Amino acid sequence: MSGNELREAYLQFFSEKKGHLRLPSFSLIPKDDPTLLLIGAGMAPLKPFFTGKMKPPRTRVTTSQRCVRTGDIENVGRTARHQTFFEMLGNFSFGDYFKGEAIPWAWEFLTEVVELPKEKLWVTVYPDDDEAIEIWKSQPGFPQDHIVKMEDNFWEIGPGPCGPDSEIYIDLGEERGCGSPDCAVGCDCDRYLEIWNLVFTQYDKQEDGSYANLAHKNIDTGCGLERIASVVQNKKTNFETDLLYPIIEYAANVAGVKYGEDDEKDISLKVIADHARSMAIMIMDGILPSNEGRGYVLRRILRRAIRHGRMLGIKDKFLEGAVDAAVNIYRGAKDFEELINKADYIKKVISIEEDRFAATLNQGMELLNGEIETVKKAGKKELDGQVVFKLYDTFGFPWELTEEILHENELDLDKEGFEKAMDEQRTRARNARAENTRVEVPDLSSIDVSKLTVDETAKEGKVVAIWKDGVLVDEITDGEEAGIILDKTPFYAEGGGQVGDEGMLVSEFGRIKAVNAKKLPDGTVYHVAYVEEGQLKVGETVKIEVDQTKKLASARNHTATHLLQAALKQVVGDQVSQAGSSVTPERLRFDFTNFEPVTAQQLADVEELVNSEILKGTDVEISHMGIEEAKAAGAMALFSEKYGDVVRVVRVPGFSMELCGGSHVKNVGQIGMFKIVSESGVASGVRRIEAITGQAALDYVQGKMAVLAEAAAKLKAKEEDVPAQIEKVQAEVKAMQKELAEVAAMREQADAADLLGGMKTVNGVAVACGKSNAAGMDELRDVADMTCSKLESPCVVVLACANDGKVNLVVKADKAAVAKGIHAGKVIKEAAAVVGGGGGGRPDMAQAGGKDANAIPQALDKAFAMIESQLG
């Protein structure tokens, strides 16, 4: 059976004979799953059905899922089974059938449909899974001694659904083994090949590590198409099956080599075959080469294939032919019609990338080889990360490719230095995009701007001009920042305090992120943008996708700014006039003239007035009229704006009327909610109000309510009773503090009395040395002061206390004691060392800390000995 026939046989078996819904392969690009970069397993796109977040279209599903994994990319071509792209056949049950069906159906497919010899098949099971063992033993013709118990046969990833699994192996014969007498299922050699894994999801692992039975048990299986094809077609490796070998034949022909004669050349041929197939499928699914994310995976694979072509002696472009070979493999396969239809597009993307990389490959390799030679001559084992970054940044060398070449030369890569250089570059790029001011506009006199239009309904536009670094260019590629002019655009250009729109420009071969739209003095709108993937050329047509969520959020905030100004005039007075504003999707800022702060009551009244107007749901009216007519009608002009003879008037009937060129909601009800978050002074006679609307306002209020609910819960009171409960707690705290102060004073007096009772005299100096019950350093100093005041001069007081294992020490000496030779700082330094701490201070006062409370008596003895020494 061919690979395509095997795939079809599997899907027909489960859909037509076993009642499964046959679904086409999902895209390699995960949908609504930020945890995945690429789909790497058959069950990955079905996770929402397993977790219960979504209801499956049917409780039984079968697929042949396209998958890409690059974790072991260095092993591709070096082993029989490692690939970046593969297909995973799977049958899935969502609370429907379980082991009693999954095991017999797997046996039936392998032995009756594919006709694998029963005596060659082995299975592994989890040791405690007696149910699976008995089901396997009951299969017709199953060799009873071909069951191996393995602890590893249990699938789980942290808390959540999990369960035992059973893997199916085929014995490929002693000649494929390692020769060891202990060779058996589980050996790393090629004799026993795993071809299918059946996962029995029957438990729900709890946070405490225990396992609860799932109410609805699931089945998740994975059968590698390339692996089973290698068995059916009697090939030693996946690469020799009809799913990959035609690409090897093509590459060998182009390189003028023969497969099977040279191991190193065979590795390169296998890499090219695997990578050509992977890149074709990835581009088919909408991935384009770039310096980040999925696009970087594609670029790495593509450039790695080019390098292996060079290692085979191929100097000209060759990947388009490899794509043709890959496409021909899948002709007639139901799930790959798109690959056939997009073949020319895929080859064009690859051709562009191959041109870009080929132009710098030789130069980059020359630099890398020189650096490798320098490192070896210096007797080092590592290449500096800055050099690796230069190769990446200047020549487009994926660092993984550099690392691979280094390993071939028995050298390591300075990953830390490379990451540091990368982080610095990312920071520079983020800052540049955030500022939106680094796109220097060139001389555009050669551009005919007479036919350029702004059309809010436009979905497509033609690229009229591109520039970067102040120079007009014909094209830009991924990672580059530029200014772009389209013949028509729906983007609102920043002005009147409102930021410009954001969105995407999507060409046939590129995805470009527009981070802002600006306006030239003549009114021409241009887009501040950078290329996320692929490239963009002058003359190309792009699909335009304005970020409608942010656009509407800005519109909400802009219309709310008009309502705010009108409300301020009503509540605060007509002296209020705008002195500046800023409107973004996140919030609005309104500066206005007023010589005193707006009171809390006035702010509440303004907020209530604006929200009352929002609740009316009045349509916003936009019209154009002569400027004098507009002013006569009572329209307010916005701060610092210049107006022509004909102006745009934005009117909320009965409430607000202003001259404005910004974007607005169609109905004030779309604002949803208006919330003032701050009022402050920004200059003499100028106040500032910041406010939020829509979802941001709802989130703000919900956050405040959550805090209130938490406070109520901790106070064990109703939310409406929180203020009164807080007053009650404050009164209790005040009374308790008073009591504690009284207790502390009594304790200080008691400690002082005890110390006085144990006072000793050393050469005419009164010395009080002992342990206190003080609650901390502050209280300990108070006890020392009190004790010293009650002793006859000259005197020294040494005190220690312990709280929660922490030791505090204080030494205090009066002036007369210091005159006799006492130095408190030196005394405490020695004492603190005994309790595992340190400290110091002046001759008359010193304090220290420590960790060993059990050593306080010894510390006090040490202090007394030091005092005796100083007075001796």
PDB file of C-alpha atoms in Angstrom, residues 389-618:
ATOM      1  CA  PHE A 389      24.345  37.526  16.794  1.00  0.00           C
ATOM      2  CA  LYS A 390      26.141  39.334  13.975  1.00  0.00           C
ATOM      3  CA  LEU A 391      25.713  36.250  11.784  1.00  0.00           C
ATOM      4  CA  TYR A 392      22.010  36.179  12.676  1.00  0.00           C
ATOM      5  CA  ASP A 393      21.385  39.905  12.334  1.00  0.00           C
ATOM      6  CA  THR A 394      23.527  40.635   9.269  1.00  0.00           C
ATOM      7  CA  PHE A 395      23.432  37.399   7.304  1.00  0.00           C
ATOM      8  CA  GLY A 396      20.192  35.830   8.494  1.00  0.00           C
ATOM      9  CA  PHE A 397      21.892  32.755   9.980  1.00  0.00           C
ATOM     10  CA  PRO A 398      19.503  31.075  12.423  1.00  0.00           C
ATOM     11  CA  TRP A 399      21.551  30.665  15.605  1.00  0.00           C
ATOM     12  CA  GLU A 400      20.587  27.001  15.659  1.00  0.00           C
ATOM     13  CA  LEU A 401      22.319  26.581  12.269  1.00  0.00           C
ATOM     14  CA  THR A 402      25.433  28.254  13.617  1.00  0.00           C
ATOM     15  CA  GLU A 403      25.300  25.989  16.678  1.00  0.00           C
ATOM     16  CA  GLU A 404      24.985  22.914  14.479  1.00  0.00           C
ATOM     17  CA  ILE A 405      28.036  23.929  12.410  1.00  0.00           C
ATOM     18  CA  LEU A 406      29.967  24.616  15.628  1.00  0.00           C
ATOM     19  CA  HIS A 407      29.112  21.167  16.985  1.00  0.00           C
ATOM     20  CA  GLU A 408      30.384  19.648  13.751  1.00  0.00           C
ATOM     21  CA  ASN A 409      33.656  21.380  14.625  1.00  0.00           C
ATOM     22  CA  GLU A 410      33.475  20.232  18.288  1.00  0.00           C
ATOM     23  CA  LEU A 411      32.827  23.774  19.547  1.00  0.00           C
ATOM     24  CA  ASP A 412      30.108  25.324  21.726  1.00  0.00           C
ATOM     25  CA  LEU A 413      28.056  28.467  21.294  1.00  0.00           C
ATOM     26  CA  ASP A 414      28.045  31.276  23.865  1.00  0.00           C
ATOM     27  CA  LYS A 415      24.260  31.172  24.268  1.00  0.00           C
ATOM     28  CA  GLU A 416      24.196  33.684  27.122  1.00  0.00           C
ATOM     29  CA  GLY A 417      26.087  36.316  25.103  1.00  0.00           C
ATOM     30  CA  PHE A 418      23.850  35.724  22.094  1.00  0.00           C
ATOM     31  CA  GLU A 419      20.663  36.053  24.163  1.00  0.00           C
ATOM     32  CA  LYS A 420      21.939  39.301  25.688  1.00  0.00           C
ATOM     33  CA  ALA A 421      22.567  40.771  22.215  1.00  0.00           C
ATOM     34  CA  MET A 422      19.127  39.557  21.076  1.00  0.00           C
ATOM     35  CA  ASP A 423      17.395  41.122  24.071  1.00  0.00           C
ATOM     36  CA  GLU A 424      19.118  44.445  23.383  1.00  0.00           C
ATOM     37  CA  GLN A 425      17.932  44.332  19.779  1.00  0.00           C
ATOM     38  CA  ARG A 426      14.354  43.475  20.818  1.00  0.00           C
ATOM     39  CA  THR A 427      14.361  46.418  23.243  1.00  0.00           C
ATOM     40  CA  ARG A 428      15.558  48.761  20.510  1.00  0.00           C
ATOM     41  CA  ALA A 429      12.866  47.495  18.147  1.00  0.00           C
ATOM     42  CA  ARG A 430      10.089  47.850  20.755  1.00  0.00           C
ATOM     43  CA  ASN A 431      11.179  51.373  21.624  1.00  0.00           C
ATOM     44  CA  ALA A 432      11.301  52.368  17.979  1.00  0.00           C
ATOM     45  CA  ARG A 433       7.806  51.060  17.348  1.00  0.00           C
ATOM     46  CA  ALA A 434       6.421  52.593  20.530  1.00  0.00           C
ATOM     47  CA  GLU A 435       7.695  56.040  19.660  1.00  0.00           C
ATOM     48  CA  ASN A 436       6.244  55.917  16.136  1.00  0.00           C
ATOM     49  CA  THR A 437       8.446  58.849  15.197  1.00  0.00           C
ATOM     50  CA  ARG A 438      11.442  57.158  13.646  1.00  0.00           C
ATOM     51  CA  VAL A 439       9.982  56.778  10.160  1.00  0.00           C
ATOM     52  CA  GLU A 440      11.662  59.776   8.564  1.00  0.00           C
ATOM     53  CA  VAL A 441       9.582  60.983   5.612  1.00  0.00           C
ATOM     54  CA  PRO A 442      11.587  61.421   2.361  1.00  0.00           C
ATOM     55  CA  ASP A 443      10.977  63.752  -0.571  1.00  0.00           C
ATOM     56  CA  LEU A 444       7.688  62.495  -2.052  1.00  0.00           C
ATOM     57  CA  SER A 445       7.426  64.997  -4.913  1.00  0.00           C
ATOM     58  CA  SER A 446       7.686  62.127  -7.414  1.00  0.00           C
ATOM     59  CA  ILE A 447       4.522  60.524  -6.019  1.00  0.00           C
ATOM     60  CA  ASP A 448       1.189  61.492  -7.588  1.00  0.00           C
ATOM     61  CA  VAL A 449      -1.000  62.095  -4.550  1.00  0.00           C
ATOM     62  CA  SER A 450      -3.958  63.540  -6.446  1.00  0.00           C
ATOM     63  CA  LYS A 451      -5.711  60.174  -6.707  1.00  0.00           C
ATOM     64  CA  LEU A 452      -5.092  59.024  -3.142  1.00  0.00           C
ATOM     65  CA  THR A 453      -8.282  58.607  -1.120  1.00  0.00           C
ATOM     66  CA  VAL A 454      -9.403  57.912   2.434  1.00  0.00           C
ATOM     67  CA  ASP A 455     -12.306  55.455   2.330  1.00  0.00           C
ATOM     68  CA  GLU A 456     -13.582  53.955   5.595  1.00  0.00           C
ATOM     69  CA  THR A 457     -15.059  50.998   3.654  1.00  0.00           C
ATOM     70  CA  ALA A 458     -11.848  50.121   1.768  1.00  0.00           C
ATOM     71  CA  LYS A 459     -10.775  46.486   2.148  1.00  0.00           C
ATOM     72  CA  GLU A 460      -7.905  46.554  -0.345  1.00  0.00           C
ATOM     73  CA  GLY A 461      -5.297  49.063  -1.439  1.00  0.00           C
ATOM     74  CA  LYS A 462      -2.382  49.281  -3.845  1.00  0.00           C
ATOM     75  CA  VAL A 463       1.074  50.148  -2.500  1.00  0.00           C
ATOM     76  CA  VAL A 464       2.029  53.515  -3.974  1.00  0.00           C
ATOM     77  CA  ALA A 465       5.221  54.199  -2.016  1.00  0.00           C
ATOM     78  CA  ILE A 466       7.496  52.618   0.596  1.00  0.00           C
ATOM     79  CA  TRP A 467      10.371  54.245   2.432  1.00  0.00           C
ATOM     80  CA  LYS A 468      12.748  53.346   5.205  1.00  0.00           C
ATOM     81  CA  ASP A 469      15.435  55.443   6.885  1.00  0.00           C
ATOM     82  CA  GLY A 470      14.183  58.452   4.911  1.00  0.00           C
ATOM     83  CA  VAL A 471      14.788  56.825   1.497  1.00  0.00           C
ATOM     84  CA  LEU A 472      12.218  55.555  -1.027  1.00  0.00           C
ATOM     85  CA  VAL A 473      12.644  51.814  -1.705  1.00  0.00           C
ATOM     86  CA  ASP A 474      10.983  49.245  -3.939  1.00  0.00           C
ATOM     87  CA  GLU A 475      10.502  46.592  -1.255  1.00  0.00           C
ATOM     88  CA  ILE A 476      10.845  45.770   2.443  1.00  0.00           C
ATOM     89  CA  THR A 477      11.331  42.410   4.111  1.00  0.00           C
ATOM     90  CA  ASP A 478      10.548  40.887   7.488  1.00  0.00           C
ATOM     91  CA  GLY A 479      11.680  42.807  10.535  1.00  0.00           C
ATOM     92  CA  GLU A 480      12.084  46.087   8.641  1.00  0.00           C
ATOM     93  CA  GLU A 481      10.222  49.248   9.666  1.00  0.00           C
ATOM     94  CA  ALA A 482       8.900  51.630   7.044  1.00  0.00           C
ATOM     95  CA  GLY A 483       6.429  54.256   5.949  1.00  0.00           C
ATOM     96  CA  ILE A 484       3.809  53.029   3.469  1.00  0.00           C
ATOM     97  CA  ILE A 485       1.339  54.949   1.296  1.00  0.00           C
ATOM     98  CA  LEU A 486      -1.656  53.170  -0.247  1.00  0.00           C
ATOM     99  CA  ASP A 487      -3.843  54.466  -3.077  1.00  0.00           C
ATOM    100  CA  LYS A 488      -6.797  54.183  -0.660  1.00  0.00           C
ATOM    101  CA  THR A 489      -6.992  53.521   3.044  1.00  0.00           C
ATOM    102  CA  PRO A 490      -9.668  53.213   5.743  1.00  0.00           C
ATOM    103  CA  PHE A 491      -7.173  54.135   8.488  1.00  0.00           C
ATOM    104  CA  TYR A 492      -7.878  57.184  10.617  1.00  0.00           C
ATOM    105  CA  ALA A 493      -4.692  59.282  10.772  1.00  0.00           C
ATOM    106  CA  GLU A 494      -3.702  60.672  14.162  1.00  0.00           C
ATOM    107  CA  GLY A 495      -4.845  64.204  14.830  1.00  0.00           C
ATOM    108  CA  GLY A 496      -6.928  66.312  17.178  1.00  0.00           C
ATOM    109  CA  GLY A 497      -5.402  64.436  20.106  1.00  0.00           C
ATOM    110  CA  GLN A 498      -6.530  61.031  18.820  1.00  0.00           C
ATOM    111  CA  VAL A 499      -4.002  58.323  17.964  1.00  0.00           C
ATOM    112  CA  GLY A 500      -4.067  56.771  14.523  1.00  0.00           C
ATOM    113  CA  ASP A 501      -5.590  53.400  13.725  1.00  0.00           C
ATOM    114  CA  GLU A 502      -3.680  50.137  13.925  1.00  0.00           C
ATOM    115  CA  GLY A 503      -4.111  47.057  11.782  1.00  0.00           C
ATOM    116  CA  MET A 504      -2.624  44.632   9.265  1.00  0.00           C
ATOM    117  CA  LEU A 505      -1.701  44.946   5.584  1.00  0.00           C
ATOM    118  CA  VAL A 506      -1.637  41.469   4.045  1.00  0.00           C
ATOM    119  CA  SER A 507      -0.055  40.905   0.645  1.00  0.00           C
ATOM    120  CA  GLU A 508       0.378  37.645  -1.226  1.00  0.00           C
ATOM    121  CA  PHE A 509       3.838  37.172   0.272  1.00  0.00           C
ATOM    122  CA  GLY A 510       3.823  39.265   3.423  1.00  0.00           C
ATOM    123  CA  ARG A 511       2.090  40.309   6.615  1.00  0.00           C
ATOM    124  CA  ILE A 512       2.744  43.905   7.661  1.00  0.00           C
ATOM    125  CA  LYS A 513       1.733  45.353  11.028  1.00  0.00           C
ATOM    126  CA  ALA A 514       0.613  49.002  10.826  1.00  0.00           C
ATOM    127  CA  VAL A 515       1.217  50.461  14.281  1.00  0.00           C
ATOM    128  CA  ASN A 516      -0.045  53.975  13.481  1.00  0.00           C
ATOM    129  CA  ALA A 517      -1.409  56.139  10.700  1.00  0.00           C
ATOM    130  CA  LYS A 518      -0.213  59.720  10.216  1.00  0.00           C
ATOM    131  CA  LYS A 519      -0.961  62.590   7.911  1.00  0.00           C
ATOM    132  CA  LEU A 520       1.447  64.656   5.796  1.00  0.00           C
ATOM    133  CA  PRO A 521       0.962  68.436   5.530  1.00  0.00           C
ATOM    134  CA  ASP A 522      -0.872  67.998   2.218  1.00  0.00           C
ATOM    135  CA  GLY A 523      -3.328  65.563   3.850  1.00  0.00           C
ATOM    136  CA  THR A 524      -1.761  62.364   2.498  1.00  0.00           C
ATOM    137  CA  VAL A 525      -2.214  59.470   4.939  1.00  0.00           C
ATOM    138  CA  TYR A 526       0.748  57.154   5.460  1.00  0.00           C
ATOM    139  CA  HIS A 527       1.156  54.080   7.642  1.00  0.00           C
ATOM    140  CA  VAL A 528       3.935  53.534  10.165  1.00  0.00           C
ATOM    141  CA  ALA A 529       4.554  49.814   9.839  1.00  0.00           C
ATOM    142  CA  TYR A 530       6.930  46.891  10.137  1.00  0.00           C
ATOM    143  CA  VAL A 531       6.998  43.543   8.333  1.00  0.00           C
ATOM    144  CA  GLU A 532       6.057  40.621  10.566  1.00  0.00           C
ATOM    145  CA  GLU A 533       6.471  37.965   7.867  1.00  0.00           C
ATOM    146  CA  GLY A 534       7.581  37.828   4.269  1.00  0.00           C
ATOM    147  CA  GLN A 535       7.997  40.961   2.160  1.00  0.00           C
ATOM    148  CA  LEU A 536       6.129  43.838   0.506  1.00  0.00           C
ATOM    149  CA  LYS A 537       6.793  45.537  -2.842  1.00  0.00           C
ATOM    150  CA  VAL A 538       5.610  48.768  -4.446  1.00  0.00           C
ATOM    151  CA  GLY A 539       2.727  48.030  -6.813  1.00  0.00           C
ATOM    152  CA  GLU A 540       1.404  45.057  -4.830  1.00  0.00           C
ATOM    153  CA  THR A 541      -2.199  44.946  -3.638  1.00  0.00           C
ATOM    154  CA  VAL A 542      -2.774  44.383   0.061  1.00  0.00           C
ATOM    155  CA  LYS A 543      -5.803  43.308   2.018  1.00  0.00           C
ATOM    156  CA  ILE A 544      -6.468  45.886   4.733  1.00  0.00           C
ATOM    157  CA  GLU A 545      -7.512  44.764   8.210  1.00  0.00           C
ATOM    158  CA  VAL A 546      -8.084  47.684  10.582  1.00  0.00           C
ATOM    159  CA  ASP A 547      -8.037  46.672  14.261  1.00  0.00           C
ATOM    160  CA  GLN A 548     -11.740  47.353  14.754  1.00  0.00           C
ATOM    161  CA  THR A 549     -11.624  46.670  18.488  1.00  0.00           C
ATOM    162  CA  LYS A 550      -9.072  49.426  19.070  1.00  0.00           C
ATOM    163  CA  LYS A 551     -10.719  51.703  16.505  1.00  0.00           C
ATOM    164  CA  LEU A 552     -14.065  51.446  18.285  1.00  0.00           C
ATOM    165  CA  ALA A 553     -12.387  51.910  21.680  1.00  0.00           C
ATOM    166  CA  SER A 554     -10.777  55.135  20.416  1.00  0.00           C
ATOM    167  CA  ALA A 555     -14.116  56.256  18.994  1.00  0.00           C
ATOM    168  CA  ARG A 556     -15.799  55.640  22.359  1.00  0.00           C
ATOM    169  CA  ASN A 557     -13.187  57.699  24.140  1.00  0.00           C
ATOM    170  CA  HIS A 558     -13.296  60.509  21.579  1.00  0.00           C
ATOM    171  CA  THR A 559     -17.075  60.910  21.694  1.00  0.00           C
ATOM    172  CA  ALA A 560     -16.869  60.691  25.499  1.00  0.00           C
ATOM    173  CA  THR A 561     -14.350  63.573  25.425  1.00  0.00           C
ATOM    174  CA  HIS A 562     -16.972  65.750  23.710  1.00  0.00           C
ATOM    175  CA  LEU A 563     -19.569  64.743  26.313  1.00  0.00           C
ATOM    176  CA  LEU A 564     -17.088  65.457  29.096  1.00  0.00           C
ATOM    177  CA  GLN A 565     -16.373  68.985  27.866  1.00  0.00           C
ATOM    178  CA  ALA A 566     -20.076  69.770  27.587  1.00  0.00           C
ATOM    179  CA  ALA A 567     -20.748  68.346  31.070  1.00  0.00           C
ATOM    180  CA  LEU A 568     -17.872  70.350  32.605  1.00  0.00           C
ATOM    181  CA  LYS A 569     -19.305  73.568  31.181  1.00  0.00           C
ATOM    182  CA  GLN A 570     -22.685  72.756  32.716  1.00  0.00           C
ATOM    183  CA  VAL A 571     -21.365  71.698  36.146  1.00  0.00           C
ATOM    184  CA  VAL A 572     -18.171  73.732  36.655  1.00  0.00           C
ATOM    185  CA  GLY A 573     -18.959  76.777  34.509  1.00  0.00           C
ATOM    186  CA  ASP A 574     -18.545  78.360  31.072  1.00  0.00           C
ATOM    187  CA  GLN A 575     -14.999  79.429  31.952  1.00  0.00           C
ATOM    188  CA  VAL A 576     -13.940  75.860  31.176  1.00  0.00           C
ATOM    189  CA  SER A 577     -12.255  75.628  27.792  1.00  0.00           C
ATOM    190  CA  GLN A 578     -10.129  72.895  26.320  1.00  0.00           C
ATOM    191  CA  ALA A 579      -6.366  73.210  26.713  1.00  0.00           C
ATOM    192  CA  GLY A 580      -5.389  69.865  25.175  1.00  0.00           C
ATOM    193  CA  SER A 581      -6.514  66.264  24.852  1.00  0.00           C
ATOM    194  CA  SER A 582      -5.315  62.749  24.152  1.00  0.00           C
ATOM    195  CA  VAL A 583      -7.498  59.921  22.915  1.00  0.00           C
ATOM    196  CA  THR A 584      -6.217  56.340  22.774  1.00  0.00           C
ATOM    197  CA  PRO A 585      -7.999  52.976  22.776  1.00  0.00           C
ATOM    198  CA  GLU A 586      -7.134  52.623  26.471  1.00  0.00           C
ATOM    199  CA  ARG A 587      -8.280  55.971  27.913  1.00  0.00           C
ATOM    200  CA  LEU A 588      -8.978  59.648  27.333  1.00  0.00           C
ATOM    201  CA  ARG A 589      -7.194  62.651  28.796  1.00  0.00           C
ATOM    202  CA  PHE A 590      -8.796  66.093  28.793  1.00  0.00           C
ATOM    203  CA  ASP A 591      -6.923  69.261  29.828  1.00  0.00           C
ATOM    204  CA  PHE A 592      -8.995  72.386  30.516  1.00  0.00           C
ATOM    205  CA  THR A 593      -8.678  75.851  31.985  1.00  0.00           C
ATOM    206  CA  ASN A 594      -9.869  76.274  35.556  1.00  0.00           C
ATOM    207  CA  PHE A 595      -8.142  78.086  38.408  1.00  0.00           C
ATOM    208  CA  GLU A 596      -9.129  75.702  41.183  1.00  0.00           C
ATOM    209  CA  PRO A 597      -9.485  71.928  41.534  1.00  0.00           C
ATOM    210  CA  VAL A 598     -12.797  70.383  40.560  1.00  0.00           C
ATOM    211  CA  THR A 599     -14.465  69.210  43.763  1.00  0.00           C
ATOM    212  CA  ALA A 600     -15.342  65.592  44.395  1.00  0.00           C
ATOM    213  CA  GLN A 601     -19.040  66.469  44.196  1.00  0.00           C
ATOM    214  CA  GLN A 602     -18.549  68.287  40.876  1.00  0.00           C
ATOM    215  CA  LEU A 603     -16.679  65.291  39.460  1.00  0.00           C
ATOM    216  CA  ALA A 604     -19.513  63.002  40.576  1.00  0.00           C
ATOM    217  CA  ASP A 605     -22.051  65.324  38.950  1.00  0.00           C
ATOM    218  CA  VAL A 606     -20.052  65.441  35.703  1.00  0.00           C
ATOM    219  CA  GLU A 607     -19.747  61.655  35.625  1.00  0.00           C
ATOM    220  CA  GLU A 608     -23.463  61.229  36.304  1.00  0.00           C
ATOM    221  CA  LEU A 609     -24.373  63.757  33.605  1.00  0.00           C
ATOM    222  CA  VAL A 610     -22.217  62.029  30.974  1.00  0.00           C
ATOM    223  CA  ASN A 611     -23.561  58.562  31.838  1.00  0.00           C
ATOM    224  CA  SER A 612     -27.112  59.902  31.800  1.00  0.00           C
ATOM    225  CA  GLU A 613     -26.518  61.145  28.256  1.00  0.00           C
ATOM    226  CA  ILE A 614     -25.026  57.773  27.257  1.00  0.00           C
ATOM    227  CA  LEU A 615     -28.138  55.994  28.528  1.00  0.00           C
ATOM    228  CA  LYS A 616     -30.324  58.103  26.233  1.00  0.00           C
ATOM    229  CA  GLY A 617     -28.817  56.293  23.252  1.00  0.00           C
ATOM    230  CA  THR A 618     -28.788  59.386  21.031  1.00  0.00           C
TER     231      THR A 618
END
